Amino acid sequence: MDEGIRVEVPTISDALYLMMALRGFPAKLVDGNDGPEVEVRPIPRAEHVQSILTTAANWLADRELDSTRIHVSGSAFRLEPEAGRLRRRAIPAQA
């Protein structure tokens, strides 16, 4: 998965916490259109995507955040802490 996954984060502190949780994956802080994002790229194997999403969902719960936006393959999804499940909503992807 060459394009990776981007996770929108509310603060730099939240980004650092998520990056620590994603240890073992190539995560870095990047500037997104609406603020900071943590980008995981490249993803070594396709089956790692679920692990990354579960880690992000656990991060949401640990930081007591309601949800965040995840960018995958040119589409945006809302991720909520409940069981790490992606919930698709009408969120336009931004290039």
Tab-separated table of N, CA and C in Angstrom:
chain	number	residue	atom	x	y	z
A	1	MET	N	0.857	-1.180	0.000
A	1	MET	CA	0.000	0.000	0.000
A	1	MET	C	0.896	1.234	0.000
A	2	ASP	N	1.163	1.760	-1.173
A	2	ASP	CA	2.136	2.843	-1.325
A	2	ASP	C	1.667	4.182	-0.775
A	3	GLU	N	0.361	4.496	-0.893
A	3	GLU	CA	-0.096	5.817	-0.483
A	3	GLU	C	-0.224	5.962	1.022
A	4	GLY	N	-0.284	4.891	1.772
A	4	GLY	CA	-0.309	4.946	3.221
A	4	GLY	C	-1.640	5.371	3.794
A	5	ILE	N	-1.596	5.678	5.071
A	5	ILE	CA	-2.767	6.117	5.833
A	5	ILE	C	-2.383	7.406	6.534
A	6	ARG	N	-3.297	8.388	6.525
A	6	ARG	CA	-3.104	9.629	7.269
A	6	ARG	C	-4.203	9.740	8.319
A	7	VAL	N	-3.810	10.090	9.534
A	7	VAL	CA	-4.748	10.242	10.644
A	7	VAL	C	-4.705	11.697	11.101
A	8	GLU	N	-5.833	12.387	11.047
A	8	GLU	CA	-5.885	13.764	11.527
A	8	GLU	C	-5.807	13.760	13.053
A	9	VAL	N	-5.017	14.673	13.606
A	9	VAL	CA	-4.835	14.761	15.051
A	9	VAL	C	-5.101	16.197	15.507
A	10	PRO	N	-5.715	16.360	16.693
A	10	PRO	CA	-6.043	17.726	17.126
A	10	PRO	C	-4.843	18.543	17.579
A	11	THR	N	-3.820	17.888	18.150
A	11	THR	CA	-2.674	18.629	18.672
A	11	THR	C	-1.381	17.864	18.380
A	12	ILE	N	-0.274	18.565	18.507
A	12	ILE	CA	1.035	17.921	18.348
A	12	ILE	C	1.223	16.867	19.436
A	13	SER	N	0.773	17.154	20.643
A	13	SER	CA	0.860	16.194	21.742
A	13	SER	C	0.129	14.896	21.390
A	14	ASP	N	-1.074	15.021	20.828
A	14	ASP	CA	-1.830	13.838	20.402
A	14	ASP	C	-1.083	13.093	19.298
A	15	ALA	N	-0.465	13.840	18.403
A	15	ALA	CA	0.294	13.212	17.312
A	15	ALA	C	1.451	12.387	17.869
A	16	LEU	N	2.179	12.944	18.816
A	16	LEU	CA	3.310	12.225	19.400
A	16	LEU	C	2.845	10.966	20.128
A	17	TYR	N	1.726	11.062	20.826
A	17	TYR	CA	1.173	9.902	21.530
A	17	TYR	C	0.811	8.812	20.526
A	18	LEU	N	0.157	9.190	19.417
A	18	LEU	CA	-0.215	8.216	18.389
A	18	LEU	C	1.030	7.607	17.744
A	19	MET	N	2.030	8.421	17.466
A	19	MET	CA	3.251	7.907	16.849
A	19	MET	C	3.948	6.899	17.765
A	20	MET	N	3.921	7.144	19.077
A	20	MET	CA	4.497	6.177	20.012
A	20	MET	C	3.691	4.876	20.002
A	21	ALA	N	2.367	4.997	19.917
A	21	ALA	CA	1.521	3.807	19.865
A	21	ALA	C	1.756	3.009	18.581
A	22	LEU	N	2.152	3.691	17.515
A	22	LEU	CA	2.387	3.050	16.221
A	22	LEU	C	3.840	2.593	16.038
A	23	ARG	N	4.576	2.481	17.136
A	23	ARG	CA	5.983	2.061	17.022
A	23	ARG	C	6.054	0.740	16.251
A	24	GLY	N	7.043	0.650	15.423
A	24	GLY	CA	7.173	-0.509	14.541
A	24	GLY	C	6.667	-0.218	13.139
A	25	PHE	N	5.893	0.868	12.993
A	25	PHE	CA	5.430	1.300	11.674
A	25	PHE	C	6.119	2.615	11.328
A	26	PRO	N	6.315	2.900	10.043
A	26	PRO	CA	6.982	4.147	9.640
A	26	PRO	C	6.019	5.338	9.728
A	27	ALA	N	5.838	5.871	10.951
A	27	ALA	CA	4.909	6.984	11.178
A	27	ALA	C	5.685	8.288	11.312
A	28	LYS	N	5.113	9.353	10.744
A	28	LYS	CA	5.735	10.666	10.878
A	28	LYS	C	4.657	11.736	10.934
A	29	LEU	N	5.006	12.870	11.516
A	29	LEU	CA	4.123	14.020	11.614
A	29	LEU	C	4.202	14.815	10.319
A	30	VAL	N	3.044	15.154	9.740
A	30	VAL	CA	3.004	15.946	8.513
A	30	VAL	C	1.969	17.053	8.670
A	31	ASP	N	2.092	18.088	7.843
A	31	ASP	CA	1.096	19.149	7.809
A	31	ASP	C	-0.033	18.731	6.880
A	32	GLY	N	-1.242	18.654	7.413
A	32	GLY	CA	-2.414	18.357	6.592
A	32	GLY	C	-3.123	19.635	6.211
A	33	ASN	N	-4.168	19.503	5.433
A	33	ASN	CA	-4.933	20.675	5.012
A	33	ASN	C	-5.605	21.378	6.184
A	34	ASP	N	-6.052	20.592	7.185
A	34	ASP	CA	-6.779	21.166	8.319
A	34	ASP	C	-5.993	21.124	9.617
A	35	GLY	N	-4.708	20.845	9.550
A	35	GLY	CA	-3.900	20.774	10.755
A	35	GLY	C	-2.966	19.581	10.714
A	36	PRO	N	-2.386	19.249	11.865
A	36	PRO	CA	-1.405	18.159	11.878
A	36	PRO	C	-2.035	16.798	11.594
A	37	GLU	N	-1.245	15.942	10.985
A	37	GLU	CA	-1.653	14.567	10.701
A	37	GLU	C	-0.471	13.645	10.977
A	38	VAL	N	-0.794	12.413	11.325
A	38	VAL	CA	0.222	11.370	11.418
A	38	VAL	C	0.064	10.508	10.178
A	39	GLU	N	1.144	10.370	9.447
A	39	GLU	CA	1.130	9.581	8.219
A	39	GLU	C	1.927	8.293	8.434
A	40	VAL	N	1.337	7.188	8.023
A	40	VAL	CA	2.024	5.899	8.047
A	40	VAL	C	2.205	5.489	6.597
A	41	ARG	N	3.493	5.521	6.153
A	41	ARG	CA	3.796	5.197	4.764
A	41	ARG	C	5.253	4.804	4.637
A	42	PRO	N	5.565	3.808	3.906
A	42	PRO	CA	4.649	2.835	3.299
A	42	PRO	C	4.183	1.830	4.354
A	43	ILE	N	3.074	1.196	4.072
A	43	ILE	CA	2.573	0.139	4.941
A	43	ILE	C	3.182	-1.151	4.413
A	44	PRO	N	3.984	-1.823	5.251
A	44	PRO	CA	4.736	-2.977	4.767
A	44	PRO	C	3.884	-4.058	4.109
A	45	ARG	N	2.760	-4.384	4.709
A	45	ARG	CA	1.904	-5.440	4.153
A	45	ARG	C	0.452	-5.029	4.325
A	46	ALA	N	-0.387	-5.419	3.387
A	46	ALA	CA	-1.797	-5.032	3.406
A	46	ALA	C	-2.491	-5.434	4.696
A	47	GLU	N	-2.107	-6.575	5.278
A	47	GLU	CA	-2.771	-7.021	6.504
A	47	GLU	C	-2.426	-6.144	7.715
A	48	HIS	N	-1.451	-5.246	7.582
A	48	HIS	CA	-1.120	-4.332	8.672
A	48	HIS	C	-2.114	-3.184	8.789
A	49	VAL	N	-2.932	-2.970	7.762
A	49	VAL	CA	-3.898	-1.861	7.784
A	49	VAL	C	-4.816	-1.990	8.992
A	50	GLN	N	-5.370	-3.178	9.236
A	50	GLN	CA	-6.283	-3.349	10.373
A	50	GLN	C	-5.574	-3.080	11.691
A	51	SER	N	-4.334	-3.485	11.812
A	51	SER	CA	-3.572	-3.229	13.033
A	51	SER	C	-3.384	-1.729	13.259
A	52	ILE	N	-3.105	-1.006	12.194
A	52	ILE	CA	-2.934	0.447	12.287
A	52	ILE	C	-4.244	1.108	12.694
A	53	LEU	N	-5.357	0.684	12.103
A	53	LEU	CA	-6.658	1.262	12.440
A	53	LEU	C	-7.061	0.934	13.875
A	54	THR	N	-6.776	-0.266	14.319
A	54	THR	CA	-7.084	-0.644	15.704
A	54	THR	C	-6.249	0.182	16.676
A	55	THR	N	-4.980	0.373	16.357
A	55	THR	CA	-4.111	1.203	17.199
A	55	THR	C	-4.642	2.632	17.259
A	56	ALA	N	-5.073	3.166	16.129
A	56	ALA	CA	-5.631	4.522	16.098
A	56	ALA	C	-6.925	4.599	16.910
A	57	ALA	N	-7.765	3.587	16.835
A	57	ALA	CA	-9.011	3.564	17.611
A	57	ALA	C	-8.708	3.503	19.109
A	58	ASN	N	-7.709	2.719	19.488
A	58	ASN	CA	-7.303	2.651	20.898
A	58	ASN	C	-6.731	3.985	21.365
A	59	TRP	N	-5.985	4.646	20.485
A	59	TRP	CA	-5.454	5.981	20.776
A	59	TRP	C	-6.594	6.961	21.046
A	60	LEU	N	-7.645	6.904	20.225
A	60	LEU	CA	-8.810	7.770	20.449
A	60	LEU	C	-9.387	7.547	21.837
A	61	ALA	N	-9.561	6.290	22.210
A	61	ALA	CA	-10.123	5.965	23.524
A	61	ALA	C	-9.199	6.443	24.641
A	62	ASP	N	-7.895	6.189	24.501
A	62	ASP	CA	-6.935	6.599	25.530
A	62	ASP	C	-6.902	8.112	25.711
A	63	ARG	N	-7.029	8.842	24.623
A	63	ARG	CA	-6.975	10.309	24.668
A	63	ARG	C	-8.361	10.930	24.904
A	64	GLU	N	-9.382	10.061	25.041
A	64	GLU	CA	-10.769	10.487	25.264
A	64	GLU	C	-11.256	11.427	24.158
A	65	LEU	N	-10.942	11.046	22.925
A	65	LEU	CA	-11.396	11.788	21.750
A	65	LEU	C	-12.597	11.068	21.147
A	66	ASP	N	-13.563	11.829	20.643
A	66	ASP	CA	-14.788	11.247	20.083
A	66	ASP	C	-14.548	10.522	18.767
A	67	SER	N	-13.743	11.128	17.890
A	67	SER	CA	-13.508	10.547	16.568
A	67	SER	C	-12.385	11.321	15.889
A	68	THR	N	-11.961	10.791	14.759
A	68	THR	CA	-11.006	11.498	13.911
A	68	THR	C	-11.258	11.093	12.471
A	69	ARG	N	-10.645	11.808	11.573
A	69	ARG	CA	-10.755	11.483	10.157
A	69	ARG	C	-9.497	10.748	9.725
A	70	ILE	N	-9.707	9.663	8.966
A	70	ILE	CA	-8.630	8.835	8.432
A	70	ILE	C	-8.677	8.964	6.910
A	71	HIS	N	-7.523	9.120	6.287
A	71	HIS	CA	-7.436	9.192	4.828
A	71	HIS	C	-6.739	7.939	4.323
A	72	VAL	N	-7.453	7.184	3.477
A	72	VAL	CA	-6.929	5.932	2.929
A	72	VAL	C	-7.284	5.876	1.452
A	73	SER	N	-6.309	5.666	0.603
A	73	SER	CA	-6.533	5.480	-0.840
A	73	SER	C	-7.410	6.568	-1.447
A	74	GLY	N	-7.179	7.821	-1.071
A	74	GLY	CA	-7.917	8.933	-1.663
A	74	GLY	C	-9.302	9.155	-1.091
A	75	SER	N	-9.717	8.374	-0.095
A	75	SER	CA	-11.024	8.546	0.539
A	75	SER	C	-10.829	8.896	2.006
A	76	ALA	N	-11.801	9.601	2.559
A	76	ALA	CA	-11.767	9.964	3.976
A	76	ALA	C	-12.846	9.179	4.708
A	77	PHE	N	-12.492	8.725	5.902
A	77	PHE	CA	-13.404	7.954	6.736
A	77	PHE	C	-13.365	8.508	8.146
A	78	ARG	N	-14.466	8.346	8.858
A	78	ARG	CA	-14.520	8.721	10.267
A	78	ARG	C	-14.186	7.486	11.093
A	79	LEU	N	-13.234	7.612	12.005
A	79	LEU	CA	-12.872	6.514	12.898
A	79	LEU	C	-13.285	6.892	14.308
A	80	GLU	N	-14.005	5.986	14.967
A	80	GLU	CA	-14.453	6.195	16.340
A	80	GLU	C	-13.837	5.127	17.224
A	81	PRO	N	-13.741	5.387	18.536
A	81	PRO	CA	-13.051	4.446	19.403
A	81	PRO	C	-13.723	3.093	19.592
A	82	GLU	N	-15.008	2.960	19.361
A	82	GLU	CA	-15.694	1.696	19.587
A	82	GLU	C	-15.127	0.578	18.723
A	83	ALA	N	-14.425	-0.311	19.349
A	83	ALA	CA	-13.926	-1.540	18.719
A	83	ALA	C	-13.101	-1.296	17.459
A	84	GLY	N	-12.642	-0.081	17.224
A	84	GLY	CA	-11.770	0.198	16.089
A	84	GLY	C	-12.429	0.017	14.740
A	85	ARG	N	-13.709	0.262	14.654
A	85	ARG	CA	-14.409	0.063	13.383
A	85	ARG	C	-14.499	1.382	12.622
A	86	LEU	N	-14.225	1.308	11.332
A	86	LEU	CA	-14.410	2.485	10.477
A	86	LEU	C	-15.889	2.705	10.264
A	87	ARG	N	-16.302	3.937	10.387
A	87	ARG	CA	-17.695	4.276	10.100
A	87	ARG	C	-17.686	5.230	8.913
A	88	ARG	N	-18.243	4.785	7.819
A	88	ARG	CA	-18.245	5.610	6.621
A	88	ARG	C	-19.356	6.657	6.724
A	89	ARG	N	-18.984	7.874	6.463
A	89	ARG	CA	-19.940	8.968	6.450
A	89	ARG	C	-19.623	9.835	5.249
A	90	ALA	N	-20.492	10.722	4.952
A	90	ALA	CA	-20.305	11.596	3.794
A	90	ALA	C	-19.248	12.656	4.117
A	91	ILE	N	-18.004	12.272	3.992
A	91	ILE	CA	-16.884	13.188	4.207
A	91	ILE	C	-16.095	13.227	2.910
A	92	PRO	N	-16.098	14.353	2.227
A	92	PRO	CA	-15.365	14.396	0.964
A	92	PRO	C	-13.857	14.277	1.194
A	93	ALA	N	-13.228	13.477	0.377
A	93	ALA	CA	-11.776	13.324	0.452
A	93	ALA	C	-11.121	14.579	-0.111
A	94	GLN	N	-10.019	14.946	0.492
A	94	GLN	CA	-9.271	16.104	0.020
A	94	GLN	C	-7.980	15.622	-0.587
A	95	ALA	N	-7.665	16.159	-1.721
A	95	ALA	CA	-6.430	15.766	-2.407
A	95	ALA	C	-5.225	16.359	-1.774
